[in-house]
Short mmCIF file of C-alpha atoms and ligand atoms in Angstrom, two decimals:
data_model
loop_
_atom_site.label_atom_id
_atom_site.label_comp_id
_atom_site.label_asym_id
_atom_site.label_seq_id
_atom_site.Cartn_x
_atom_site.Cartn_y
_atom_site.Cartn_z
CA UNK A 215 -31.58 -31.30 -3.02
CA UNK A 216 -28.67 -28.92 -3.67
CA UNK A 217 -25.54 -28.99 -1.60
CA UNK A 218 -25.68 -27.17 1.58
CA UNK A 219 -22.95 -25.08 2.84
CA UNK A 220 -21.19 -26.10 5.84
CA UNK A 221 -20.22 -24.48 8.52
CA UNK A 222 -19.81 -27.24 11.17
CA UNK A 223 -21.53 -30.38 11.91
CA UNK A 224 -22.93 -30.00 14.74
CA UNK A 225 -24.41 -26.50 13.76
CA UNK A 226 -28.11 -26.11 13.51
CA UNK A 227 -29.05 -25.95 9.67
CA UNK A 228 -32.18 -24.66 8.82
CA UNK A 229 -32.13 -26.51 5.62
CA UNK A 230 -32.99 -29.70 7.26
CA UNK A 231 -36.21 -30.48 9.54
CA UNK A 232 -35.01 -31.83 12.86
CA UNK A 233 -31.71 -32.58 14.47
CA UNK A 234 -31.76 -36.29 13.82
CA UNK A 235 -32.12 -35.19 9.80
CA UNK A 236 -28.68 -33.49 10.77
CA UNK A 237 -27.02 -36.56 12.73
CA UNK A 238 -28.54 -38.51 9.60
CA UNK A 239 -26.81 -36.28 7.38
CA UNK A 240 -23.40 -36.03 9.26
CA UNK A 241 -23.70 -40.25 9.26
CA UNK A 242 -24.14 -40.05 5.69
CA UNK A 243 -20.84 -37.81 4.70
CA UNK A 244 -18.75 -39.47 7.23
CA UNK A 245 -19.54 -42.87 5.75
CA UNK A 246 -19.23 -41.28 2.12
CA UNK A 247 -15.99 -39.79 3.37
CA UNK A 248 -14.69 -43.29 4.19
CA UNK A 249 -15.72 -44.80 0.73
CA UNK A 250 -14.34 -41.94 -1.18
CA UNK A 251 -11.05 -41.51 0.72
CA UNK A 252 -11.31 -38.22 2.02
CA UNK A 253 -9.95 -39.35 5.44
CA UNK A 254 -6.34 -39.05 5.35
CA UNK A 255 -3.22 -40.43 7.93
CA UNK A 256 -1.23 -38.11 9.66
CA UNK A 257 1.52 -39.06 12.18
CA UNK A 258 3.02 -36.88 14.82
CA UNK A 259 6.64 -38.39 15.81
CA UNK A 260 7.31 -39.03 19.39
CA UNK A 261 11.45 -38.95 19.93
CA UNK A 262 13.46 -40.37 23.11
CA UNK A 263 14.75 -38.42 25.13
CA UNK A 264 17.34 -40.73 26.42
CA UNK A 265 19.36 -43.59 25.06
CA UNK A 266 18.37 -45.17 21.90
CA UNK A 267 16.25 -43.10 19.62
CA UNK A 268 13.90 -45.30 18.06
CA UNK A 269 11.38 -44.41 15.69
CA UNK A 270 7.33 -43.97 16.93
CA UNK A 271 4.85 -42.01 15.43
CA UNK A 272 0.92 -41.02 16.68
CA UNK A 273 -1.64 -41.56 13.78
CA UNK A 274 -4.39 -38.77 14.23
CA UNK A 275 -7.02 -38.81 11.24
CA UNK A 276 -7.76 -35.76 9.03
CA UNK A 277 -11.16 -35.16 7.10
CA UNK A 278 -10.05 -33.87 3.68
CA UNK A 279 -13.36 -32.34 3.09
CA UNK A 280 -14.35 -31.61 -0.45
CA UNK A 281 -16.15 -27.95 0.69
CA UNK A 282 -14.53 -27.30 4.07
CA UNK A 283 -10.69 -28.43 3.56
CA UNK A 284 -8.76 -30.23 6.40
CA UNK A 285 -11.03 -31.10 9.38
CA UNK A 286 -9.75 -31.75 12.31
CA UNK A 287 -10.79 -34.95 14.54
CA UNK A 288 -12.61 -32.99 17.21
CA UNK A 289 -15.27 -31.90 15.03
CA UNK A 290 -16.05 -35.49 13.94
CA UNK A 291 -15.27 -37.84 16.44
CA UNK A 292 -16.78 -36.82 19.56
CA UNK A 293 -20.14 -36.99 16.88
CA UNK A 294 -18.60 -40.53 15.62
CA UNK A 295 -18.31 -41.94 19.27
CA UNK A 296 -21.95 -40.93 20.02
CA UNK A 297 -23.26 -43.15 16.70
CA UNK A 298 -20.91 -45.52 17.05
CA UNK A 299 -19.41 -44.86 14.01
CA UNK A 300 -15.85 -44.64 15.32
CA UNK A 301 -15.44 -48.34 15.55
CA UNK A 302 -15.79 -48.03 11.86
CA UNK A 303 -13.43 -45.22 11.93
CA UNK A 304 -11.16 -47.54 13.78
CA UNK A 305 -10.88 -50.00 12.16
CA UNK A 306 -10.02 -47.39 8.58
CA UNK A 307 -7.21 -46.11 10.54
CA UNK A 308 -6.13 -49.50 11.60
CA UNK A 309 -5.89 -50.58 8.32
CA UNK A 310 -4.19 -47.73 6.85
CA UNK A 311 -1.36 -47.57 9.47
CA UNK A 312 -1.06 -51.13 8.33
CA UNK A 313 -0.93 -50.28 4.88
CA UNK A 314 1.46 -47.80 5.55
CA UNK A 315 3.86 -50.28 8.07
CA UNK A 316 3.65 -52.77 4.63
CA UNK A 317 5.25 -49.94 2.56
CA UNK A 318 8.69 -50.56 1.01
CA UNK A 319 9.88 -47.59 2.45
CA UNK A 320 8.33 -48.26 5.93
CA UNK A 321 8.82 -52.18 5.94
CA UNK A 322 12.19 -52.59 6.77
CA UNK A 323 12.29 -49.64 9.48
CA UNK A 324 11.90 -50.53 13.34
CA UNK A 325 8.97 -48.42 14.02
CA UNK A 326 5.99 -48.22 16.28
CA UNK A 327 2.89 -46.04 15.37
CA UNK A 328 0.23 -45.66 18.21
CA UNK A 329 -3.59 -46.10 17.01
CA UNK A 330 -5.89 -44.17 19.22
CA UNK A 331 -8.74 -46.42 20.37
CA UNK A 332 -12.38 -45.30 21.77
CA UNK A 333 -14.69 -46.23 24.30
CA UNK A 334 -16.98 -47.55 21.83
CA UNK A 335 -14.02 -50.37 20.68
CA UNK A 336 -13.20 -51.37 24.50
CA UNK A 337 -17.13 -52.66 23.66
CA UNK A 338 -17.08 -54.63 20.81
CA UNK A 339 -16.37 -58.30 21.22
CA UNK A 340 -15.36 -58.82 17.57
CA UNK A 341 -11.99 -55.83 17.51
CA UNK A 342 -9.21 -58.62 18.40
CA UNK A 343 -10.16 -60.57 15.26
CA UNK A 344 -10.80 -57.96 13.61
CA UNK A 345 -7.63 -56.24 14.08
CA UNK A 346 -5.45 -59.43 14.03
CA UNK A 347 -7.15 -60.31 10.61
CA UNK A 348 -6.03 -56.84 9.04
CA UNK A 349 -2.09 -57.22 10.48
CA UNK A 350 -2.38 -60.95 8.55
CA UNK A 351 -3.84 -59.60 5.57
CA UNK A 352 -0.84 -56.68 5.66
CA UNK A 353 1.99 -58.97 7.14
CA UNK A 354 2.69 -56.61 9.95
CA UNK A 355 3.25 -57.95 13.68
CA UNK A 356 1.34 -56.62 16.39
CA UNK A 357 4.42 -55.18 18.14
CA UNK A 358 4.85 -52.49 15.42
CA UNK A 359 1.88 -51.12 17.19
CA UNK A 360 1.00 -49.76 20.17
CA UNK A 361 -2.64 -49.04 21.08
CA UNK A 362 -3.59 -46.06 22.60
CA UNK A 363 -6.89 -46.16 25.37
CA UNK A 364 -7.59 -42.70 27.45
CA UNK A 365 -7.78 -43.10 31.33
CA UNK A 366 -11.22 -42.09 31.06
CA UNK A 367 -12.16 -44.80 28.96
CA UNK A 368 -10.92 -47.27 30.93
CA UNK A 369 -12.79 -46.06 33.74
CA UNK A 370 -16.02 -46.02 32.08
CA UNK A 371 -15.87 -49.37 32.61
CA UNK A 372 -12.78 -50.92 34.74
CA UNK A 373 -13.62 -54.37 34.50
CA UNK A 374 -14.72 -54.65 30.63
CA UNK A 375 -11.29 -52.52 29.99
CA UNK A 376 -9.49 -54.66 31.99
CA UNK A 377 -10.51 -57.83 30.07
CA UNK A 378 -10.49 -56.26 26.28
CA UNK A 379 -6.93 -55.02 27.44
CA UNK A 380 -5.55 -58.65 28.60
CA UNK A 381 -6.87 -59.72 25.42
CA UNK A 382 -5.33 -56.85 23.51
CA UNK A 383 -1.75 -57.33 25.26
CA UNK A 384 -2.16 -61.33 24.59
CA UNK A 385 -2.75 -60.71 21.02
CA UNK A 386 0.97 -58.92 21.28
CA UNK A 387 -0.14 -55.17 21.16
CA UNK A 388 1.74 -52.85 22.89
CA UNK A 389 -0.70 -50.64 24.89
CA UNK A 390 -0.92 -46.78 26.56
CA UNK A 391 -2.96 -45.24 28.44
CA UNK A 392 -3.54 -41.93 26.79
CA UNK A 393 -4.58 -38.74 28.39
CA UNK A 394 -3.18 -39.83 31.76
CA UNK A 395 -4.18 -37.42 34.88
CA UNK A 396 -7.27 -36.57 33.75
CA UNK A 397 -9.33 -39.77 34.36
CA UNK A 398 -8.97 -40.54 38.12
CA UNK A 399 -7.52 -44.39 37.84
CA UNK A 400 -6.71 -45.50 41.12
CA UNK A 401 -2.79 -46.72 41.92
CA UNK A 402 -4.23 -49.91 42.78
CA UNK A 403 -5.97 -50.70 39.67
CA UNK A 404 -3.28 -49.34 37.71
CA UNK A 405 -0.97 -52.00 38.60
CA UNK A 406 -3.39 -54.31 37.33
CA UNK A 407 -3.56 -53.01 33.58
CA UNK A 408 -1.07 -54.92 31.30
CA UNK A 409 -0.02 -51.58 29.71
CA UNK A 410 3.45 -50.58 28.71
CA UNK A 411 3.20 -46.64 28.60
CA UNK A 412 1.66 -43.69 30.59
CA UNK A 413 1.02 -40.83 28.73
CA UNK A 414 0.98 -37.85 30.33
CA UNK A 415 -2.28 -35.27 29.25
CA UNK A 416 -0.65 -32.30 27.45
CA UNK A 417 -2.94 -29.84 29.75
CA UNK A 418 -0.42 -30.25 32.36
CA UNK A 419 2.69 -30.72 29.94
CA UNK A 420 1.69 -27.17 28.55
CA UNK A 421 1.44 -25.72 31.95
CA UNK A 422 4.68 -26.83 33.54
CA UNK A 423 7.19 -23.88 33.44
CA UNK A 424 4.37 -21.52 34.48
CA UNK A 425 3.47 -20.83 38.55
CA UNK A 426 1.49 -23.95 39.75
CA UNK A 427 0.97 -27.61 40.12
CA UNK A 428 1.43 -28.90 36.86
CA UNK A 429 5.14 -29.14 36.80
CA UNK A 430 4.40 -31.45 40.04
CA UNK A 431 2.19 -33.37 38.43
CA UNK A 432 4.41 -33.77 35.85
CA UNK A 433 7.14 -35.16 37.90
CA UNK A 434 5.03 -37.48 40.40
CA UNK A 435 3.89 -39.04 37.36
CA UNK A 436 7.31 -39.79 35.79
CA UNK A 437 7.70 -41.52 38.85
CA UNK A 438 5.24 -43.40 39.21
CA UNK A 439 5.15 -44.47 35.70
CA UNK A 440 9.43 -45.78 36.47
CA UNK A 441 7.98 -47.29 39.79
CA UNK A 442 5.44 -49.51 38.09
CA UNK A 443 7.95 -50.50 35.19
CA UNK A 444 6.13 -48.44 32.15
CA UNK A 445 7.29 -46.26 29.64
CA UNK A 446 6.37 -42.48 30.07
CA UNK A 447 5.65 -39.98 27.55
CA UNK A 448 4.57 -36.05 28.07
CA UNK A 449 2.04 -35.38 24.54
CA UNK A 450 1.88 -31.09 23.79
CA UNK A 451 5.37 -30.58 24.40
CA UNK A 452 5.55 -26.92 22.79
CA UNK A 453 8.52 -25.21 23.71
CA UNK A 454 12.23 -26.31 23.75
CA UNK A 455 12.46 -25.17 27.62
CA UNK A 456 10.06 -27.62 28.39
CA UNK A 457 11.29 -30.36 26.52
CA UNK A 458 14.65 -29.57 28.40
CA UNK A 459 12.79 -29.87 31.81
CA UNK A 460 11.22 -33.28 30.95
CA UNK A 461 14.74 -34.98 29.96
CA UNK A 462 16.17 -33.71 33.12
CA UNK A 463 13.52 -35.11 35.03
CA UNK A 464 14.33 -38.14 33.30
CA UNK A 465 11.12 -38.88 30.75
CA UNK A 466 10.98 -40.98 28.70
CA UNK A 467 9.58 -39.80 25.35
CA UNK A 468 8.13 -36.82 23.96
CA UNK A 469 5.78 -35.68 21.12
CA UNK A 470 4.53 -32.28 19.90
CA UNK A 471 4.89 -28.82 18.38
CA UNK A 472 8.19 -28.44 19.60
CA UNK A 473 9.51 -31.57 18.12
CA UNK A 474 7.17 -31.85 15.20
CA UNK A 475 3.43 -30.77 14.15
CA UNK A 476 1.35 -34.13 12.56
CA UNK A 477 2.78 -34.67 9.18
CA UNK A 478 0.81 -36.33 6.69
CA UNK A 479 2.18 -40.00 6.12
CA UNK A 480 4.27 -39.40 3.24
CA UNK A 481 6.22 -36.84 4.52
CA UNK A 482 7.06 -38.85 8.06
CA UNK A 483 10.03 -41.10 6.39
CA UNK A 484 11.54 -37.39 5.06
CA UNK A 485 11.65 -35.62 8.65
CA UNK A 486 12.72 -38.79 10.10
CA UNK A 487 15.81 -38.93 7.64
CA UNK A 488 16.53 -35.17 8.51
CA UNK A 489 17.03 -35.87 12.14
CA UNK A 490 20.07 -37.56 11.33
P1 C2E B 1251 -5.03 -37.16 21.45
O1 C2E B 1251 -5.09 -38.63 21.22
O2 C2E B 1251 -4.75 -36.69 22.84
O3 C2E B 1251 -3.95 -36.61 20.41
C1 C2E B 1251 -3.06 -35.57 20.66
C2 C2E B 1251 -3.58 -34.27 20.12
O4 C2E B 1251 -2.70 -33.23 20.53
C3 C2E B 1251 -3.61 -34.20 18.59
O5 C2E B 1251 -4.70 -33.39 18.22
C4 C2E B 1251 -2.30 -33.49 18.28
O6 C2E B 1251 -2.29 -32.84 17.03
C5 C2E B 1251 -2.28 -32.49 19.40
N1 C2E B 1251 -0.95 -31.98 19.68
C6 C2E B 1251 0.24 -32.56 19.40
N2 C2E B 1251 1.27 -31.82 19.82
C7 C2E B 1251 0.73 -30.73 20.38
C8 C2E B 1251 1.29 -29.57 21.00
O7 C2E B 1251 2.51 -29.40 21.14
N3 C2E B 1251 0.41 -28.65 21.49
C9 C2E B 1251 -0.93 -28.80 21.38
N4 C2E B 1251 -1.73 -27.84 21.87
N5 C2E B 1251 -1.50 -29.87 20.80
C10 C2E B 1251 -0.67 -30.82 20.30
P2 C2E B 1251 -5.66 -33.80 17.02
O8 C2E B 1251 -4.88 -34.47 15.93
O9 C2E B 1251 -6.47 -32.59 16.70
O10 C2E B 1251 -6.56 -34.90 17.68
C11 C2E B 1251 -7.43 -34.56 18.75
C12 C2E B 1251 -8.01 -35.80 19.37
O11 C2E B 1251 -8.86 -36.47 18.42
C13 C2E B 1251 -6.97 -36.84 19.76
O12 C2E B 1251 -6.42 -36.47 21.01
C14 C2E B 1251 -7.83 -38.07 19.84
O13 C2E B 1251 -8.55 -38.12 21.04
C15 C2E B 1251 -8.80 -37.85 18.69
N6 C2E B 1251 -8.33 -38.57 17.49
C16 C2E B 1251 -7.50 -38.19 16.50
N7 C2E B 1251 -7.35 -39.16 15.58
C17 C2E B 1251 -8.10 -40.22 16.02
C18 C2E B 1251 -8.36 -41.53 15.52
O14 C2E B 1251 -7.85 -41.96 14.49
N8 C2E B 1251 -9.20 -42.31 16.26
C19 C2E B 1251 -9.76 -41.87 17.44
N9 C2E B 1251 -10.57 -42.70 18.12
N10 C2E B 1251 -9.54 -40.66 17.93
C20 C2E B 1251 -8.72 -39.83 17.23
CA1 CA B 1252 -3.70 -40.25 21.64
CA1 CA B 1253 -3.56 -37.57 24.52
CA1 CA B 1254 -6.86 -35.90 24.31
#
């Protein structure tokens, strides 16, 4: 068989017989893109916006496809969490942040990256050894990261998150609950979570100097992030206006555009020396 052409993954190709031929055949390049290191680590810094400004970084995958150049995550892992694949994906992410951490340039710098988990990990029994394993093999502590789980994913399944996340925190991870607004967690059960960040969605981040709620929603979210003792940080933070708006209102951390788009990992240590 020749190579098809892309034009999107999920696309209908009339080359191949039936749509499981074309989940088959998505399977197949994302585990050949694993094995022949086309995935590639980018990190998006996140700067305080108060007090000490220590150094964290998002990791956020690429797809450095051969045919279709740099893919971003949202046309592959919404298709990786329905196959399961993502804990796979995981766990090539996890390693290469760790990889990265073990660096000479990186070792000796206090940093935290965040690793974005999915549903499909809050499932499987074996991530805690699995993850602990690759920080021994790499010599990095737990601490330098911080594991990030959307609200929505918790409440999938509240009680299975709960426990994976006790184990997770016990294990030393710092944890964040990602995506925070959109996923209808109760105050109640909040409290509950051993998590040491909020992070606030970026629809409502983007939306708060225009007419509406979302500046609100920003700021009763601050506060209640202070009120139960965690960390707060607004994601899609675009403009300088609204980065302005979140320090006064006393947030914590921010992360996007405005600050920084995802850099690939190599050129992370540079920006971070520019800022002084
Ligand atoms: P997320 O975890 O909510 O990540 C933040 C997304 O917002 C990233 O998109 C980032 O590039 C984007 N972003 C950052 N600053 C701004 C901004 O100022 N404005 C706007 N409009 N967007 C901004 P990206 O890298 O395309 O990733 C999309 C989603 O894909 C992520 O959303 C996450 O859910 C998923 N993802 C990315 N990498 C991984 C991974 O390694 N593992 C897993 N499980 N999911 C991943
Ligand atoms: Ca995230
Ligand atoms: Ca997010
Ligand atoms: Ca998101």
């Amino acid at each position: 068989a020749g190579k098809r052409q892309l034009s999107g993954p999920l696309r209908y190709d009339p080359a191949l017989d039936s749509a499981s031929a074309q989940t088959l055949s998505l399977l197949t390049e994302l585990r050949h893109a694993v094995e022949h290191h086309e995935l590639r680590l980018y990190l998006q810094p996140k700067i305080a916006l108060h007090g000490q400004p220590g150094l964290a970084a998002e990791a956020l995958v690429r797809w450095q496809h051969p045919q279709r150049g740099l893919v971003p995550p949202m046309e592959f892992i919404p298709f990786a969490e329905q196959t399961g694949f993502v804990r796979q994906l995981t766990l090539w992410m996890f390693e290469e942040v760790c990889r990265w951490l073990a660096t000479p340039a990186a070792r000796h710098l206090p940093l935290r990256v965040s690793v974005n988990l999915s549903t499909r990990d809050l499932l499987d029994p074996e991530l805690c050894h699995r993850l602990a394993a690759l920080l021994a093999r790499y010599g990095v502590a737990a601490s330098a990261l911080c594991l990030e789980i959307t609200e929505s994913a918790i409440m999938d399944d509240p009680q299975r998150a709960e426990a994976m996340l006790n184990r997770l925190s016990e294990h030393g991870f710092k944890l964040s609950i990602d995506d925070f607004g959109t996923g209808y967690s109760s105050l109640a059960y909040l409290k509950r979570l051993p998590v040491d960040e909020l992070k606030i969605d970026k629809s409502f981040v983007m939306g708060m100097e225009s007419a509406g709620d979302d500046a609100l929603i920003v700021r009763s979210t601050i506060d209640l992030a202070h009120n139960l003792g965690l960390t707060v940080v607004a994601e899609g933070v675009e403009t300088q206006a609204i980065l302005g708006h979140l320090r006064s209102l006393s947030c914590d951390e921010a992360q996007g555009y405005a600050i920084s788009k995802p850099l690939p990992a190599a050129d992370y240590l540079v920006w971070q020396t520019r800022q002084g």
